[in-house]
Coordinates of C-alpha atoms in Angstrom, one line a residue:
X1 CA 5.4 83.4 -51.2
X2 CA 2.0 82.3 -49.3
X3 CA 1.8 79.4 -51.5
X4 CA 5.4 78.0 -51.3
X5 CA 4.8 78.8 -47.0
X6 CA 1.8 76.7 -47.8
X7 CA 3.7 73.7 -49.2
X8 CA 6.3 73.8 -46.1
X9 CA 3.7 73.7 -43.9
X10 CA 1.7 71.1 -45.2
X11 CA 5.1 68.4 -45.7
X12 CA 6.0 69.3 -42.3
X13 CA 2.9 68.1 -41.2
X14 CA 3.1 64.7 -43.1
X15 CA 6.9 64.2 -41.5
X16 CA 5.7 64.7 -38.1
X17 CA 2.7 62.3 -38.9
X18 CA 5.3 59.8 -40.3
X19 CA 7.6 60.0 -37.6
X20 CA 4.9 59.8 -35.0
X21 CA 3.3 56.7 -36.4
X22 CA 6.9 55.1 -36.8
X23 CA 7.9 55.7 -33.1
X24 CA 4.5 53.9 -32.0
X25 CA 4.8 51.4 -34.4
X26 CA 8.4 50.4 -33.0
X27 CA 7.3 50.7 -29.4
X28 CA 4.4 48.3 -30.2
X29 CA 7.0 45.9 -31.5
X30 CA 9.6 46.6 -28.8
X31 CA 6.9 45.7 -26.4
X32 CA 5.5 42.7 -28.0
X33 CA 9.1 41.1 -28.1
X34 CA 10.1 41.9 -24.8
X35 CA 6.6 41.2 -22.9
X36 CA 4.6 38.5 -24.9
X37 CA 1.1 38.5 -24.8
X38 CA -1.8 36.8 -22.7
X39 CA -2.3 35.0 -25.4
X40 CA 1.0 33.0 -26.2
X41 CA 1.9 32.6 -22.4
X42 CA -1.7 30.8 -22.5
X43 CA -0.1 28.3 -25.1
X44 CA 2.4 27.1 -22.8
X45 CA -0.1 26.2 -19.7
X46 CA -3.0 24.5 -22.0
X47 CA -2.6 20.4 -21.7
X48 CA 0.1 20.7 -24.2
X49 CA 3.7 21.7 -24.6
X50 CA 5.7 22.2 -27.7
X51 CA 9.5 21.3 -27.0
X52 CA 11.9 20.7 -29.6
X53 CA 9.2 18.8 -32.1
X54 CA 7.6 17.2 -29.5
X55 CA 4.3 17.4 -28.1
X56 CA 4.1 16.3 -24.1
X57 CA 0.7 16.3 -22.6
X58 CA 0.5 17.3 -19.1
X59 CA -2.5 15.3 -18.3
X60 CA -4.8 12.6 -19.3
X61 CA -7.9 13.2 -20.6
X62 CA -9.9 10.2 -20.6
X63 CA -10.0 10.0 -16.5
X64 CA -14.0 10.0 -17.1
X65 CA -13.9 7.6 -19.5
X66 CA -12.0 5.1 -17.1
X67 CA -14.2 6.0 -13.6
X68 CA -17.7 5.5 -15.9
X69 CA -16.2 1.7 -16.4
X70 CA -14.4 0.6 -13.4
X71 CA -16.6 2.1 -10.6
X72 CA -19.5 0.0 -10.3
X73 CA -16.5 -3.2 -9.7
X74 CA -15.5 -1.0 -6.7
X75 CA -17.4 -1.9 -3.4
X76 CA -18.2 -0.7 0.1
X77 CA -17.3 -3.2 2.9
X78 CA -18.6 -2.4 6.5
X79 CA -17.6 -4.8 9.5
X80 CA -19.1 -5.8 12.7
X81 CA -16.9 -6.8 15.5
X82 CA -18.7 -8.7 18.3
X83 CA -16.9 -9.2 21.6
X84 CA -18.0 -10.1 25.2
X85 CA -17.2 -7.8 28.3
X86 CA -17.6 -8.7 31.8
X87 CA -19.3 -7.0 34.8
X88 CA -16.8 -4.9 36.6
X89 CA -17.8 -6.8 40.2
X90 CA -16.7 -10.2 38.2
X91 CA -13.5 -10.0 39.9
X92 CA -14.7 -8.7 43.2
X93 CA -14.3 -11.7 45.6
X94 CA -16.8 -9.9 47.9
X95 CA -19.3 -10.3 45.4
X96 CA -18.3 -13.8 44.2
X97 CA -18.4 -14.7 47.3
X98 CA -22.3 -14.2 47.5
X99 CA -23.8 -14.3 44.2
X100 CA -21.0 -17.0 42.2
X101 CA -20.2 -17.2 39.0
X102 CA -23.3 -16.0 37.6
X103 CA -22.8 -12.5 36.5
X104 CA -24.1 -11.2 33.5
X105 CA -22.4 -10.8 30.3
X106 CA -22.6 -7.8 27.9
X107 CA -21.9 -8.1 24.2
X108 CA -19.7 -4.8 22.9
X109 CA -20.3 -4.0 19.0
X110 CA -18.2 -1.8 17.1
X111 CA -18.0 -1.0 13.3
X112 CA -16.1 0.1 10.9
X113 CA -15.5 0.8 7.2
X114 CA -13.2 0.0 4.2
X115 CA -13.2 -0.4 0.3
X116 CA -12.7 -3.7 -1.9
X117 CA -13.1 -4.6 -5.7
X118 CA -14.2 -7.3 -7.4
X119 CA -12.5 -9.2 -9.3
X120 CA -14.5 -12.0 -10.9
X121 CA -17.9 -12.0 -12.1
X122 CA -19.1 -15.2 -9.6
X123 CA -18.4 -12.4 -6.4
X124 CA -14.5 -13.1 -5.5
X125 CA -13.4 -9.7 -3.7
X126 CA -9.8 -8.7 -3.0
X127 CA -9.3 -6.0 -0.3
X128 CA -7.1 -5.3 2.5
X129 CA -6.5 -7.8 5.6
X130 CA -6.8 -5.0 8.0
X131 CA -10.1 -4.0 6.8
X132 CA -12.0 -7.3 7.9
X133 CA -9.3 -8.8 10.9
X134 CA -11.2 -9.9 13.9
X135 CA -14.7 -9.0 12.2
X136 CA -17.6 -10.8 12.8
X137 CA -19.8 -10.4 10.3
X138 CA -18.5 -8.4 6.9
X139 CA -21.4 -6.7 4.6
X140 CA -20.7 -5.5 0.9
X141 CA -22.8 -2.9 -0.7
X142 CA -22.4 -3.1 -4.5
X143 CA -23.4 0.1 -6.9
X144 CA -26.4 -1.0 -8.4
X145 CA -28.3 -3.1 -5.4
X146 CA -30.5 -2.1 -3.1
X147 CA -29.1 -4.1 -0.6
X148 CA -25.9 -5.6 0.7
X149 CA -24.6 -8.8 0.5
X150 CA -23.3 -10.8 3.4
X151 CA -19.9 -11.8 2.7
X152 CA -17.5 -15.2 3.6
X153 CA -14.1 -14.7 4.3
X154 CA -12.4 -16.7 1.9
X155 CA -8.7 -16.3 2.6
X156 CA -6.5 -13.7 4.2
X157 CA -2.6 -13.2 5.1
X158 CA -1.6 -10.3 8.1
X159 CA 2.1 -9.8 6.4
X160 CA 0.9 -9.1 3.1
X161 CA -2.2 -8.0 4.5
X162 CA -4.4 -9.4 1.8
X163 CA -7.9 -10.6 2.3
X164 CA -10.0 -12.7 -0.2
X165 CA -13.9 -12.4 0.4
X166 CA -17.1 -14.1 -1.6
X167 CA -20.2 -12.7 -2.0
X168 CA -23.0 -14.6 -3.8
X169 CA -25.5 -13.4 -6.5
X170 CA -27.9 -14.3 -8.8
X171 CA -26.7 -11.8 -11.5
X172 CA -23.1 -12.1 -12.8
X173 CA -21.2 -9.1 -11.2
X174 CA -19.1 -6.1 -12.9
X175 CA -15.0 -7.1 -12.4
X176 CA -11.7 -5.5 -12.7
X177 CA -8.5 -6.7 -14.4
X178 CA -6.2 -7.0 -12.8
X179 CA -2.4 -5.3 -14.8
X180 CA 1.2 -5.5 -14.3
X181 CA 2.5 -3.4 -11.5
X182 CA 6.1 -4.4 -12.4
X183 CA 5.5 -2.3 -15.7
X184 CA 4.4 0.5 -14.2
X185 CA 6.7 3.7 -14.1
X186 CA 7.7 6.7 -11.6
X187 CA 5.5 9.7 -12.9
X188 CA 2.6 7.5 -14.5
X189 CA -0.9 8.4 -13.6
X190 CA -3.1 7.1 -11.3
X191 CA -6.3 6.9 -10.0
X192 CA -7.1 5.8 -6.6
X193 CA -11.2 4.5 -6.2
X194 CA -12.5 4.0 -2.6
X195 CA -14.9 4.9 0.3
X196 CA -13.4 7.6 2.9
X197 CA -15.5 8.4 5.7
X198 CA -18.0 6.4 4.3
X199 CA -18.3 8.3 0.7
X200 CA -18.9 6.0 -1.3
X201 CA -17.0 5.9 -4.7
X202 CA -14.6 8.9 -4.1
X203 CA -12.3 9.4 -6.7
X204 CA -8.5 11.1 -6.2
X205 CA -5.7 11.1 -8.9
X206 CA -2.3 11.6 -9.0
X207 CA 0.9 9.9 -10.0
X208 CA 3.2 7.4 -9.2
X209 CA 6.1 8.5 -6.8
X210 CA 8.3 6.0 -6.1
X211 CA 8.3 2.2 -6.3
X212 CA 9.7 -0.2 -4.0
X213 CA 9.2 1.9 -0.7
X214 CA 9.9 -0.3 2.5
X215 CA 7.2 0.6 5.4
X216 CA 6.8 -1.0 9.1
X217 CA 2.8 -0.2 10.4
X218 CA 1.3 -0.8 13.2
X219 CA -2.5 -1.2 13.8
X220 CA -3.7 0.2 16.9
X221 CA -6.3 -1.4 17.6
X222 CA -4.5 -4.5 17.7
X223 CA -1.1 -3.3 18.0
X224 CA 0.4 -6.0 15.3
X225 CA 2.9 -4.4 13.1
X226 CA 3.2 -5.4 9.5
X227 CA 6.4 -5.3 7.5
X228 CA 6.4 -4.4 3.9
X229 CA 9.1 -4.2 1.4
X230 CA 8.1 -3.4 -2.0
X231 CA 4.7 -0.6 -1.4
X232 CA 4.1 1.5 -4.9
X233 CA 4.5 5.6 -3.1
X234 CA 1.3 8.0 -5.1
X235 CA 0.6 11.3 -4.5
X236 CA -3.3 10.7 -5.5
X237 CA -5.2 10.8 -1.7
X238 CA -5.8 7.6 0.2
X239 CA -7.8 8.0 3.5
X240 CA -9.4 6.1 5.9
X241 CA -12.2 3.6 4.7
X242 CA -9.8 4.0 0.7
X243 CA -7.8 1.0 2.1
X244 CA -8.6 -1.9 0.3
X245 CA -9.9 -0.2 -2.9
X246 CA -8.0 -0.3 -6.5
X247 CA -5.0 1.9 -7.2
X248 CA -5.8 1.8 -11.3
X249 CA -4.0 2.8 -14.4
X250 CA -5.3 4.8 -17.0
X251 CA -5.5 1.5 -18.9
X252 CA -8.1 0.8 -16.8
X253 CA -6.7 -2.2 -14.7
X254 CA -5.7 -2.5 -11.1
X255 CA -2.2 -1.9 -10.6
X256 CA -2.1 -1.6 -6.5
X257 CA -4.4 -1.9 -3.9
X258 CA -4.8 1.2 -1.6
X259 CA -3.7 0.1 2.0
X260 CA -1.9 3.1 3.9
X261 CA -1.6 6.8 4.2
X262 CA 2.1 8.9 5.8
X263 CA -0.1 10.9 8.9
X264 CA 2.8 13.2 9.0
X265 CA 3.1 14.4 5.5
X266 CA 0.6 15.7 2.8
X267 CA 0.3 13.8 -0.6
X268 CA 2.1 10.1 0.6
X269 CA 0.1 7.2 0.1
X270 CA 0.9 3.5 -0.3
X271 CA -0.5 1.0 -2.2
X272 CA 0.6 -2.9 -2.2
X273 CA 1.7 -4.0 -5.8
X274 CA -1.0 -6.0 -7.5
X275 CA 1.5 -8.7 -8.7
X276 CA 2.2 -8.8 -4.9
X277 CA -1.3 -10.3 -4.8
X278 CA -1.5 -12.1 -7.7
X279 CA 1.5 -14.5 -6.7
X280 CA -0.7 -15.7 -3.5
X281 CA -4.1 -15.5 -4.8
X282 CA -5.0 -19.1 -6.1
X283 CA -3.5 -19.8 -2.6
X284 CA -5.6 -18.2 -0.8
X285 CA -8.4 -19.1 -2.4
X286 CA -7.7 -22.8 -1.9
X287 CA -6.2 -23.0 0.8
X288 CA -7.4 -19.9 2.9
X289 CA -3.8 -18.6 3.4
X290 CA -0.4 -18.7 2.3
X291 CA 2.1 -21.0 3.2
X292 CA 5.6 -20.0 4.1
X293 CA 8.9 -21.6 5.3
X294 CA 9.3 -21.0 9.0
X295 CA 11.8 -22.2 12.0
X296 CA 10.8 -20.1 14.5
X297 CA 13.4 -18.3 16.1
X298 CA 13.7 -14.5 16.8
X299 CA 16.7 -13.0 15.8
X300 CA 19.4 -10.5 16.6
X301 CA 22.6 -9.0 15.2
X302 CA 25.5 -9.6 17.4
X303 CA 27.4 -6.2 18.9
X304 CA 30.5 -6.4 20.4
X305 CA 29.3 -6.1 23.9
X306 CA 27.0 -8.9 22.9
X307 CA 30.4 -11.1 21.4
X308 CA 32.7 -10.1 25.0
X309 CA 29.7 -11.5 27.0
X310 CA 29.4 -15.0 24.8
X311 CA 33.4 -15.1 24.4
X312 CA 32.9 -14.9 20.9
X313 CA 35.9 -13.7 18.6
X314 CA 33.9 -11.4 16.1
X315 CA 30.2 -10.1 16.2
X316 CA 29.8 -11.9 12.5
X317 CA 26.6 -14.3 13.6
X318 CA 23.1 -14.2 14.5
X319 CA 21.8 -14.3 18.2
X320 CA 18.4 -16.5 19.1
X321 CA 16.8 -14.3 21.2
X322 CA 13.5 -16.4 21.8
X323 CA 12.4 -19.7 21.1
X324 CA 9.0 -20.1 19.9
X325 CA 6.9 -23.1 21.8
X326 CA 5.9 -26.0 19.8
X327 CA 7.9 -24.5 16.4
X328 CA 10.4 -26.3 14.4
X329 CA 13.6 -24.6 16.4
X330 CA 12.3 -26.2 19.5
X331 CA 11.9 -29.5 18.2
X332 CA 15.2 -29.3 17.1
X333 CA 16.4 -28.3 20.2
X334 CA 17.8 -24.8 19.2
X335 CA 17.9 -22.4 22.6
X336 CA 17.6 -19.1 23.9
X337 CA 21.3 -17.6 23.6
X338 CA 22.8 -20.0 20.6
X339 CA 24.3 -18.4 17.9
X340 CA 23.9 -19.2 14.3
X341 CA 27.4 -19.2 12.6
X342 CA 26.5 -21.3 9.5
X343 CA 23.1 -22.8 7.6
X344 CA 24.2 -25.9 5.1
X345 CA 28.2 -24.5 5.2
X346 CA 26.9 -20.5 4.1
X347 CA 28.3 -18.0 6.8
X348 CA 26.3 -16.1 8.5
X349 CA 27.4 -12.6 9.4
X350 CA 23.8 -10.9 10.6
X351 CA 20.6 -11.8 11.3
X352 CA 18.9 -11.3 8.1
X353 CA 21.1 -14.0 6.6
X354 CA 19.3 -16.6 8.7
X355 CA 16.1 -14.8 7.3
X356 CA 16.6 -14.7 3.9
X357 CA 17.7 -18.5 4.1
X358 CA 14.8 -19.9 5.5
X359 CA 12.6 -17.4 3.5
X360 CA 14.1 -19.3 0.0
X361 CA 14.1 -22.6 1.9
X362 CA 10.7 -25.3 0.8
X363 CA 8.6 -26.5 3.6
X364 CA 9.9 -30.2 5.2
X365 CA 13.2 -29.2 3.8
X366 CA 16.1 -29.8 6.2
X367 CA 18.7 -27.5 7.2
X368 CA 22.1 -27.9 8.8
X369 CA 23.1 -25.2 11.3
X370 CA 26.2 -24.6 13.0
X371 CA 25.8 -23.1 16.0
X372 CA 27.7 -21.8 18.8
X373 CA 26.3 -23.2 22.7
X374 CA 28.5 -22.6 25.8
X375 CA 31.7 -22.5 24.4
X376 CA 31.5 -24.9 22.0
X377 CA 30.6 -25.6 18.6
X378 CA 27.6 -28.2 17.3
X379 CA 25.2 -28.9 14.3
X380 CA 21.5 -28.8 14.6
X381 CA 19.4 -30.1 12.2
X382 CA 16.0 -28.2 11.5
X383 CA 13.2 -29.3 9.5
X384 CA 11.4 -25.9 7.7
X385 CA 7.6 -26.1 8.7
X386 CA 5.0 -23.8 7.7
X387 CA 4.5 -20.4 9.5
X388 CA 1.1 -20.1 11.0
X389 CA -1.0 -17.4 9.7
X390 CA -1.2 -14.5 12.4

């Protein structure tokens, strides 16, 4: 009887034993599929993902390789703007009276900062319009010289706000090619190369957010506002003294040149389309700007209060509003208060249909408007001349 109590005792044991190692066992498992692991979740935030077959990199690797051969192309431009001021007692007839015309006057120098690239290797360099408007003297520093080069202004446009400079040196200089914006996509990367708060060579990166943005700015320091209509919207960081620096795909070629940051919002930068440029360069290199149909006429749209007060039957139209001296419209004999109804027999119903007309129209080419003056109808013919460079 001890022995066969024995026995029991010792397969009891081994059930339990079994059982025990079983129930762990299937909590392990139970565990495993319903939490997974450190290490899987880690396999889906590495720089891949595996979807359906396919293998999507979150993002680029060979950023280093791309800096290391675009940077030293990237330069620093710093401006000096020169201007006179006159003594306060100037315009003091007390003190004309006695001492003349012969006050003193003093010279007020202010500086400031942007980015440019080069883009050929005898020293052209695009950058921003903005950057070097009204300067009087413009200095590059390039990576790799002691010193800085004194620069020419070779060309420049305020609308596209595009400026062509020339620097000359003895070595042939580092360049950038320049790419295809238009091929560009929403969510591509790119990396934006410039000088904020006078670090030099700052890098950001990001991706492309939108194309085709539309953006009015104003420069207040000179209060001009600039119109554009196709800006390239990137989350990588553009700050003051970036504008006029490369906005560069991970090709390695420009694709944009930095030119504005949103104030009011985190992460919105604008860069102007490098085919933008590329359509006007050899322009501006020639010829020191770019030419563009003009009449000169300001323009508005006609609201009904505006079509009771002429005694016109619809607001379809466009209202001249000024008359710019010395322009084409003058000449012409266009006025303050006529209203464009057709341009060689095309209707027009607002404003920017007079715009867009003249805008396709050649320089010297002559245009037929209808227009209506004091209660009557006439044609006015207008010879397209070329719109002086702000």
């Amino acid at each position: 009887m001890k022995v066969f109590s024995r026995y029991k005792y010792l397969i009891a044991i081994l059930l339990g034993f079994t059982l025990g190692a079983a129930v762990v066992a299937g909590g392990i498992f139970a565990y495993n599929f319903f939490y997974p692991s450190n290490s899987a979740k880690a396999g889906t935030s590495n720089s891949v993902i595996n979807n359906l077959n396919q293998t999507v990199f979150i993002g680029p690797t060979n950023i280093p390789d791309i800096i290391e051969k675009v940077e030293d192309a990237v330069v620093f431009i710093e401006t000096t703007t020169r201007s006179a001021s006159v003594n306060p007692f100037f315009y003091d007839p007390f003190f004309r009276e006695f001492f003349g015309d012969n006050f003193p006057f003093s010279s007020q120098e202010s500086r400031s900062v942007g980015s440019g690239f080069i883009i050929s290797s005898d020293g052209y360099i695009l950058t921003n319009h903005h950057v070097i408007e009204g300067a009087t003297e413009v200095n590059v520093t390039v990576k790799g010289f002691s010193n800085p080069f004194k620069a020419t202004v070779i060309g420049t446009d305020f609308e596209l706000d595009l400026a062509v400079l020339k620097i000359n040196s003895d070595k042939k200089l580092p360049y950038l090619n320049l790419g295809d914006s238009d091929k560009m996509r929403v969510g591509d990367w790119v990396i934006a190369i410039g000088n904020p708060y006078r670090l030099d060579h700052t890098v950001t990166v990001g991706v492309i957010s939108a194309k085709g943005r539309p953006l009015a700015i104003t420069d207040r320091s000179t209060g001009k506002t600039r119109v554009f209509k196709d800006l390239i919207q990137t989350d990588a960081a553009i700050n003051p003294g970036n504008s006029g620096g490369p906005l560069i795909s991970l090709n390695g070629e420009v694709i944009g040149i930095n030119t504005a940051v949103n104030a009011e919002a985190q992460g919105i930068g604008f860069a102007i389309p490098i085919n933008t440029a590329k359509q006007v360069l050899d322009e501006l290199i020639k010829t020191g700007g770019v030419s563009r149909p003009y009449i000169g006429v300001y323009l508005q749209d006609i609201t009904k209060d505006l079509a009771d007060y002429f005694n016109l039957k619809s607001t379809e139209g466009a209202l001249i509003s000024y008359v710019v001296p010395n322009s084409p419209a003058e000449k012409a004999g266009l006025r303050q208060g006529d209203v464009i109804l057709k341009i060689n027999d095309k209707t027009i119903k607002k404003a920017s249909d007079v715009s867009e007309i003249v805008s396709n129209s050649k320089i010297n080419q002559k245009l037929v408007l209808l227009i209506y003056r004091n209660g009557r109808t006439m044609y006015v013919s207008v010879i397209v001349g070329k719109k002086p460079n702000q």
